[in-house]
Coordinates of C-alpha atoms in Angstrom, one line a residue:
R22 CA 75.4 114.4 138.8
W23 CA 79.0 113.1 138.3
A24 CA 79.1 112.0 142.0
T25 CA 76.0 109.9 141.5
R26 CA 77.5 108.3 138.4
A27 CA 80.7 107.5 140.2
F28 CA 78.9 105.9 143.1
S29 CA 76.6 104.0 140.7
L30 CA 79.2 102.7 138.3
P31 CA 80.4 99.8 140.6
V32 CA 76.8 98.7 141.0
V33 CA 76.3 98.5 137.2
L34 CA 79.7 96.7 136.6
L35 CA 80.0 94.5 139.7
S36 CA 76.4 93.4 140.6
G37 CA 76.9 90.0 139.1
V38 CA 80.2 89.5 141.0
A39 CA 78.5 90.6 144.2
G40 CA 75.5 88.3 143.7
S41 CA 77.8 85.3 142.9
L42 CA 79.8 85.9 146.0
S43 CA 76.6 86.1 148.0
D44 CA 75.7 82.6 146.8
R45 CA 79.2 81.1 147.3
T46 CA 79.9 82.6 150.7
S47 CA 78.1 83.0 154.0
N48 CA 76.1 86.2 153.8
S49 CA 76.7 86.8 157.5
R50 CA 80.4 86.8 156.9
I51 CA 80.1 89.1 153.9
I52 CA 78.1 91.6 156.1
V53 CA 80.8 91.6 158.7
L54 CA 83.6 92.0 156.1
C55 CA 81.7 94.8 154.4
K56 CA 81.3 96.6 157.7
I57 CA 85.0 96.2 158.4
A58 CA 85.7 97.6 155.0
E59 CA 83.4 100.5 155.8
I60 CA 85.7 101.5 158.7
A61 CA 88.7 101.4 156.5
I62 CA 87.0 103.5 153.8
T63 CA 85.8 106.2 156.3
L64 CA 89.3 106.3 157.7
L65 CA 90.6 106.9 154.1
A66 CA 88.1 109.8 154.0
V67 CA 89.8 111.3 157.0
I68 CA 93.1 111.1 155.2
A69 CA 91.6 112.5 152.0
F70 CA 90.3 115.6 153.8
L71 CA 93.5 116.1 155.8
L72 CA 95.4 116.0 152.5
Y73 CA 92.8 117.9 150.5
G74 CA 95.1 120.9 150.1
S75 CA 97.7 118.9 148.3
I76 CA 95.7 116.2 146.4
G77 CA 92.4 118.0 145.9
D78 CA 89.4 116.0 144.8
Y79 CA 91.3 112.9 143.9
G80 CA 91.1 111.5 147.5
T81 CA 87.4 112.2 148.0
W82 CA 86.5 110.7 144.5
T83 CA 88.4 107.6 145.4
V84 CA 86.5 107.3 148.7
L85 CA 83.2 107.8 146.8
I86 CA 84.0 105.0 144.3
L87 CA 85.1 102.7 147.1
M88 CA 81.8 103.3 148.9
G89 CA 80.0 102.4 145.7
I90 CA 81.9 99.1 145.6
H91 CA 81.1 98.6 149.3
S92 CA 77.4 99.1 148.6
T93 CA 77.4 96.8 145.6
F94 CA 78.7 93.9 147.7
F95 CA 76.7 94.7 150.8
G96 CA 73.3 94.8 149.1
P97 CA 72.9 91.2 148.0
A98 CA 74.2 90.0 151.4
K99 CA 71.8 92.3 153.3
Y100 CA 68.7 91.3 151.4
G101 CA 69.8 87.8 150.6
I102 CA 70.2 86.9 154.3
L103 CA 66.6 87.8 155.2
P104 CA 65.1 84.6 153.8
E105 CA 67.8 82.6 155.6
L106 CA 67.0 84.3 158.9
F107 CA 63.2 84.6 158.8
H108 CA 60.2 82.5 158.0
H109 CA 58.4 83.6 154.9
K110 CA 55.5 85.0 156.9
H111 CA 57.9 87.4 158.7
L112 CA 59.6 88.6 155.5
P113 CA 57.3 91.6 154.9
R114 CA 58.0 92.9 158.4
A115 CA 61.7 92.3 158.1
N116 CA 61.9 94.1 154.7
G117 CA 59.8 96.9 156.2
L118 CA 62.2 97.4 159.0
I119 CA 65.2 97.3 156.6
L120 CA 63.4 99.9 154.4
M121 CA 62.5 102.0 157.4
S122 CA 66.0 102.0 158.8
T123 CA 67.5 102.7 155.4
F124 CA 65.4 105.9 154.8
L125 CA 65.8 107.0 158.4
A126 CA 69.6 106.8 157.9
I127 CA 69.2 108.8 154.6
I128 CA 67.3 111.5 156.4
L129 CA 69.8 111.7 159.3
G130 CA 72.7 111.6 156.8
V131 CA 71.4 114.5 154.7
V132 CA 70.5 116.6 157.8
L133 CA 73.8 115.9 159.6
A134 CA 75.9 116.3 156.4
G135 CA 74.5 119.8 156.0
A136 CA 75.1 120.7 159.6
I137 CA 78.7 119.3 159.5
K138 CA 79.4 121.2 156.3
D139 CA 78.1 124.5 157.8
A140 CA 80.1 124.0 160.9
L141 CA 83.4 122.9 159.4
V142 CA 83.7 124.4 155.9
V143 CA 85.1 127.9 156.0
T144 CA 84.7 130.3 153.0
D145 CA 87.4 132.8 152.3
A146 CA 85.9 136.2 152.3
A147 CA 88.2 137.6 149.7
T148 CA 88.2 134.8 147.1
G149 CA 84.9 133.0 148.0
K150 CA 86.8 129.7 147.9
E151 CA 85.7 127.0 150.4
D152 CA 88.2 125.2 152.6
F153 CA 87.2 121.6 153.1
S154 CA 90.2 120.4 155.0
Q155 CA 88.4 120.4 158.4
L156 CA 85.8 117.9 157.1
W157 CA 88.1 115.2 158.4
I158 CA 86.3 115.7 161.7
G159 CA 83.1 114.7 160.0
S160 CA 84.8 111.6 158.5
V161 CA 85.9 110.6 162.0
A162 CA 82.3 110.6 163.1
C163 CA 81.4 108.4 160.1
A164 CA 84.2 106.0 161.1
L165 CA 82.7 105.8 164.6
V166 CA 79.3 105.0 163.1
A167 CA 80.9 102.3 160.9
L168 CA 82.6 100.9 164.1
V169 CA 79.2 100.6 165.8
G170 CA 77.8 98.9 162.7
T171 CA 80.6 96.5 162.7
I172 CA 80.2 95.5 166.3
T173 CA 76.4 95.1 165.7
S174 CA 77.1 92.9 162.6
L175 CA 79.0 90.4 164.8
Y176 CA 75.7 89.5 166.4
V177 CA 74.1 88.5 163.1
R178 CA 73.4 84.7 163.2
Y179 CA 75.8 82.7 161.1
T180 CA 74.4 81.4 157.8
S181 CA 75.9 78.7 155.6
P182 CA 76.8 79.3 151.9
V183 CA 73.9 78.2 149.7
Q184 CA 76.1 77.1 146.7
P185 CA 79.8 77.0 147.8
Q186 CA 80.7 75.1 144.7
A187 CA 79.4 77.7 142.2
R188 CA 81.9 79.0 139.7
F189 CA 82.2 82.6 138.6
Q190 CA 83.2 83.7 135.1
M191 CA 83.9 87.3 133.9
V192 CA 81.1 87.0 131.4
D193 CA 78.8 86.9 134.5
S194 CA 80.1 90.2 135.9
I195 CA 76.9 92.2 135.2
V196 CA 74.0 89.6 134.8
P197 CA 75.1 86.0 135.5
E198 CA 74.2 83.5 132.8
P199 CA 72.1 81.3 135.2
I200 CA 70.0 84.4 136.0
V201 CA 69.5 85.1 132.3
S202 CA 68.3 81.6 131.9
L203 CA 66.0 81.8 134.9
L204 CA 64.4 85.1 133.8
K205 CA 63.8 83.7 130.3
R206 CA 61.7 80.8 131.7
D207 CA 60.2 82.6 134.7
R208 CA 58.2 85.5 133.3
P209 CA 56.6 86.6 136.7
L210 CA 60.1 87.0 138.1
L211 CA 61.2 89.1 135.1
L212 CA 58.1 91.3 135.4
A213 CA 58.7 91.8 139.1
L214 CA 62.3 92.9 138.3
V215 CA 61.0 95.4 135.7
V216 CA 58.4 96.7 138.1
S217 CA 61.0 97.2 140.8
S218 CA 63.2 99.1 138.3
V219 CA 60.3 101.3 137.4
F220 CA 59.7 102.1 141.1
W221 CA 63.3 103.3 141.5
L222 CA 63.0 105.2 138.2
V223 CA 60.1 107.1 139.6
G224 CA 61.9 107.5 142.9
G225 CA 64.9 109.0 141.1
L226 CA 62.6 111.5 139.4
V227 CA 60.8 112.7 142.5
M228 CA 63.9 114.3 144.2
P229 CA 64.9 116.7 141.5
V230 CA 61.2 117.6 140.7
V231 CA 60.6 118.4 144.4
N232 CA 63.8 120.5 144.6
R233 CA 62.8 122.5 141.5
M234 CA 59.2 122.8 142.6
G235 CA 60.0 124.0 146.1
K236 CA 62.4 126.7 144.9
D237 CA 60.7 127.9 141.7
Q238 CA 57.0 127.2 142.2
L239 CA 56.6 127.3 146.0
Q240 CA 59.2 130.0 146.3
Q241 CA 60.9 128.4 149.3
A242 CA 64.5 128.5 150.6
D243 CA 66.8 125.5 150.5
T244 CA 66.0 124.5 154.1
K245 CA 62.2 124.3 153.6
T246 CA 62.7 122.6 150.2
S247 CA 64.8 120.0 151.9
V248 CA 62.0 119.4 154.3
L249 CA 59.7 118.7 151.4
T250 CA 62.1 116.1 150.1
A251 CA 62.3 114.6 153.6
G252 CA 58.5 114.3 153.5
L253 CA 58.7 111.4 151.0
A254 CA 61.2 109.6 153.1
I255 CA 59.1 110.1 156.2
G256 CA 56.1 108.6 154.4
I257 CA 58.3 105.6 153.4
I258 CA 59.3 105.1 157.0
I259 CA 55.6 105.2 158.1
G260 CA 54.6 102.9 155.3
A261 CA 57.4 100.5 156.1
I262 CA 56.2 100.3 159.7
G263 CA 52.6 99.8 158.8
A264 CA 53.0 97.7 155.6
N265 CA 53.1 94.4 157.4
L266 CA 49.8 95.2 159.2
I267 CA 48.2 96.3 155.9
L268 CA 49.6 93.6 153.6
K269 CA 48.9 90.5 155.8
R270 CA 45.1 91.3 155.6
M271 CA 45.1 91.6 151.8
P272 CA 45.4 89.0 148.9
K273 CA 48.9 89.1 147.4
D274 CA 47.6 90.1 143.9
K275 CA 46.1 93.3 145.4
Q276 CA 49.1 94.4 147.5
V277 CA 51.1 96.2 144.8
S278 CA 48.0 97.7 143.3
L279 CA 47.1 99.3 146.6
G280 CA 50.5 100.9 146.9
V281 CA 50.5 102.1 143.3
L282 CA 47.0 103.5 143.7
I283 CA 48.0 105.6 146.7
M284 CA 51.1 106.9 144.8
I285 CA 49.0 107.9 141.8
V286 CA 46.3 109.7 143.7
S287 CA 48.7 111.6 145.9
M288 CA 51.0 112.6 143.0
C289 CA 48.0 113.8 141.0
L290 CA 46.8 115.9 143.9
V291 CA 50.3 117.4 144.4
S292 CA 50.5 118.2 140.6
I293 CA 47.4 120.4 140.5
W294 CA 48.1 124.1 140.0
K295 CA 46.0 127.3 140.0
P296 CA 45.6 129.5 137.0
N297 CA 48.4 131.8 138.2
G298 CA 50.8 128.8 138.4
D299 CA 50.8 128.4 142.2
V300 CA 50.5 124.9 143.6
L301 CA 46.9 124.3 144.6
L302 CA 47.8 122.4 147.9
G303 CA 50.4 125.0 148.9
Y304 CA 53.5 124.1 150.9
N305 CA 51.9 122.3 153.8
G306 CA 49.5 120.4 151.5
T307 CA 52.4 119.4 149.2
F308 CA 54.4 118.1 152.2
L309 CA 51.4 116.0 153.4
G310 CA 50.9 114.7 149.8
L311 CA 54.5 113.6 149.6
I312 CA 54.2 111.8 152.9
I313 CA 51.2 109.9 151.6
A314 CA 53.1 109.1 148.4
G315 CA 55.9 107.7 150.5
I316 CA 53.4 105.5 152.4
G317 CA 52.2 104.2 149.0
A318 CA 55.7 103.6 147.8
A319 CA 56.5 101.4 150.9
V320 CA 53.3 99.4 150.4
F321 CA 54.2 99.1 146.7
V322 CA 57.8 98.0 146.9
I323 CA 57.9 95.7 150.0
P324 CA 55.8 92.9 148.5
I325 CA 57.9 93.0 145.3
Q326 CA 61.1 92.7 147.4
V327 CA 59.7 89.8 149.3
F328 CA 58.7 88.1 146.0
L329 CA 62.2 88.6 144.5
Q330 CA 63.8 87.1 147.7
E331 CA 61.5 84.1 147.8
R332 CA 60.8 83.2 144.2
P333 CA 64.3 82.2 142.8
P334 CA 65.8 78.8 143.8
L335 CA 67.9 78.9 147.0
E336 CA 71.2 78.6 145.1
L337 CA 70.4 81.7 142.9
K338 CA 69.0 84.1 145.4
G339 CA 72.2 86.1 145.8
R340 CA 72.7 86.5 142.1
L341 CA 69.1 87.4 141.6
I342 CA 69.3 90.1 144.3
G343 CA 72.5 91.4 142.7
T344 CA 70.6 91.6 139.4
M345 CA 67.8 93.4 141.1
N346 CA 70.3 96.0 142.4
F347 CA 71.6 96.3 138.9
A348 CA 68.2 96.8 137.4
N349 CA 67.2 99.3 140.1
F350 CA 70.3 101.4 139.5
I351 CA 69.6 101.4 135.8
G352 CA 66.2 102.9 136.7
I353 CA 67.9 105.5 138.8
L354 CA 70.4 106.4 136.1
L355 CA 67.6 106.7 133.5
A356 CA 65.8 109.1 135.8
G357 CA 68.3 111.9 134.9
P358 CA 67.6 112.1 131.2
I359 CA 63.9 111.3 131.6
Y360 CA 63.7 114.2 134.1
Q361 CA 65.2 116.6 131.6
L362 CA 62.7 115.3 129.0
L363 CA 59.6 115.7 131.2
I364 CA 60.7 119.2 132.3
W365 CA 61.2 120.2 128.6
V366 CA 57.7 118.8 127.7
A367 CA 56.1 120.6 130.6
E368 CA 57.7 124.0 130.3
R369 CA 58.6 124.3 126.7
C370 CA 55.9 122.3 124.9
L371 CA 52.9 122.6 127.2
A372 CA 53.8 125.8 129.2
W373 CA 52.9 124.0 132.4
P374 CA 54.5 124.5 135.8
V375 CA 57.0 122.0 137.4
S376 CA 54.3 120.4 139.5
S377 CA 52.7 118.9 136.3
V378 CA 55.6 116.5 136.1
F379 CA 54.1 114.7 139.1
A380 CA 51.0 114.0 136.9
M381 CA 53.4 112.6 134.3
M382 CA 55.0 110.4 136.8
A383 CA 51.6 109.2 138.0
A384 CA 50.8 108.3 134.3
M385 CA 54.0 106.2 134.2
L386 CA 52.6 104.1 137.0
V387 CA 49.1 103.6 135.5
P388 CA 50.1 100.5 133.4
I389 CA 51.3 98.8 136.6
L390 CA 48.0 99.6 138.3
L391 CA 46.0 98.3 135.4
F392 CA 48.0 95.3 134.3
Y393 CA 50.4 94.1 137.0
R394 CA 49.4 91.7 139.7
L395 CA 51.9 90.1 142.1
P396 CA 51.7 86.3 141.4
K397 CA 51.7 83.7 144.1
L398 CA 55.0 82.0 144.9

């Protein structure tokens, strides 16, 4: 929990700075600089683990915060450059590929992190204390990945700054004043930002619910519970690949509704339990249901991302995407206390099993299904 907060804090505090920089500077250059910084940060992780015996967690916490800062500045450039590189009719496909590769990296990262930890962390039989000093080897592997990413970034076509004369003020460090003014007069843009934040709020709820459900209700070990969590990411990857084929055949005002409907139906099915408290679909059915929910999530979020990239004026795109990152992380941060509330309502107030929280999450999406329609650009 504290690690998530440490990683998220720079996003909350520096999104406005990152968005302003994205508008004032070439996004392609920001991407290259961020990838170079990634090499430096991963090499710092090597040092942090080598010195773990003398400096303890201070080094690794520093690296975590630096990675949060890196992600804060990388996000607006990564998404802001897409409208500069692709025609609007290709943006859904480009966003789908970005979403697919992101979640594929998450899956591989989680799996490989566990394997590296098992291979390199030694537990003292007498004290039970874990020795993390050998994890520097894993950080070297991360540095090599960062090096490959940096080399790849050099091939991204150069893009010119969209507003090189823009001035930044500290008051704009979270949400820049021009974005506040834009959102006040552009209600569809504000609503899209809120809907995007709700999506990431629900996404932040799914992971702890699946973990609790897998261990307590489905009686599975950590490995099979992790597979359940991966099911959602697998679905997002599938949905991201197929979203362009699905969405280009549908009117824009129906696209988000289709994704939300898929999510609601699959979550409701996963939530159903037998009188003895067992999940009706069982382990395999739950895994399939989460894959389908992930497909719906991709179909849901990609049109909103495209809208948020194309709707704002060219000179404000970077700052708007920085604000989107800020709003999304607010949703993720709110997921923690809302999860505790929903678990308390389910178990203490209603005496329902953990899977019932999926029905509650589905209920949170119903207003979007009923009332929200993605407007035309």
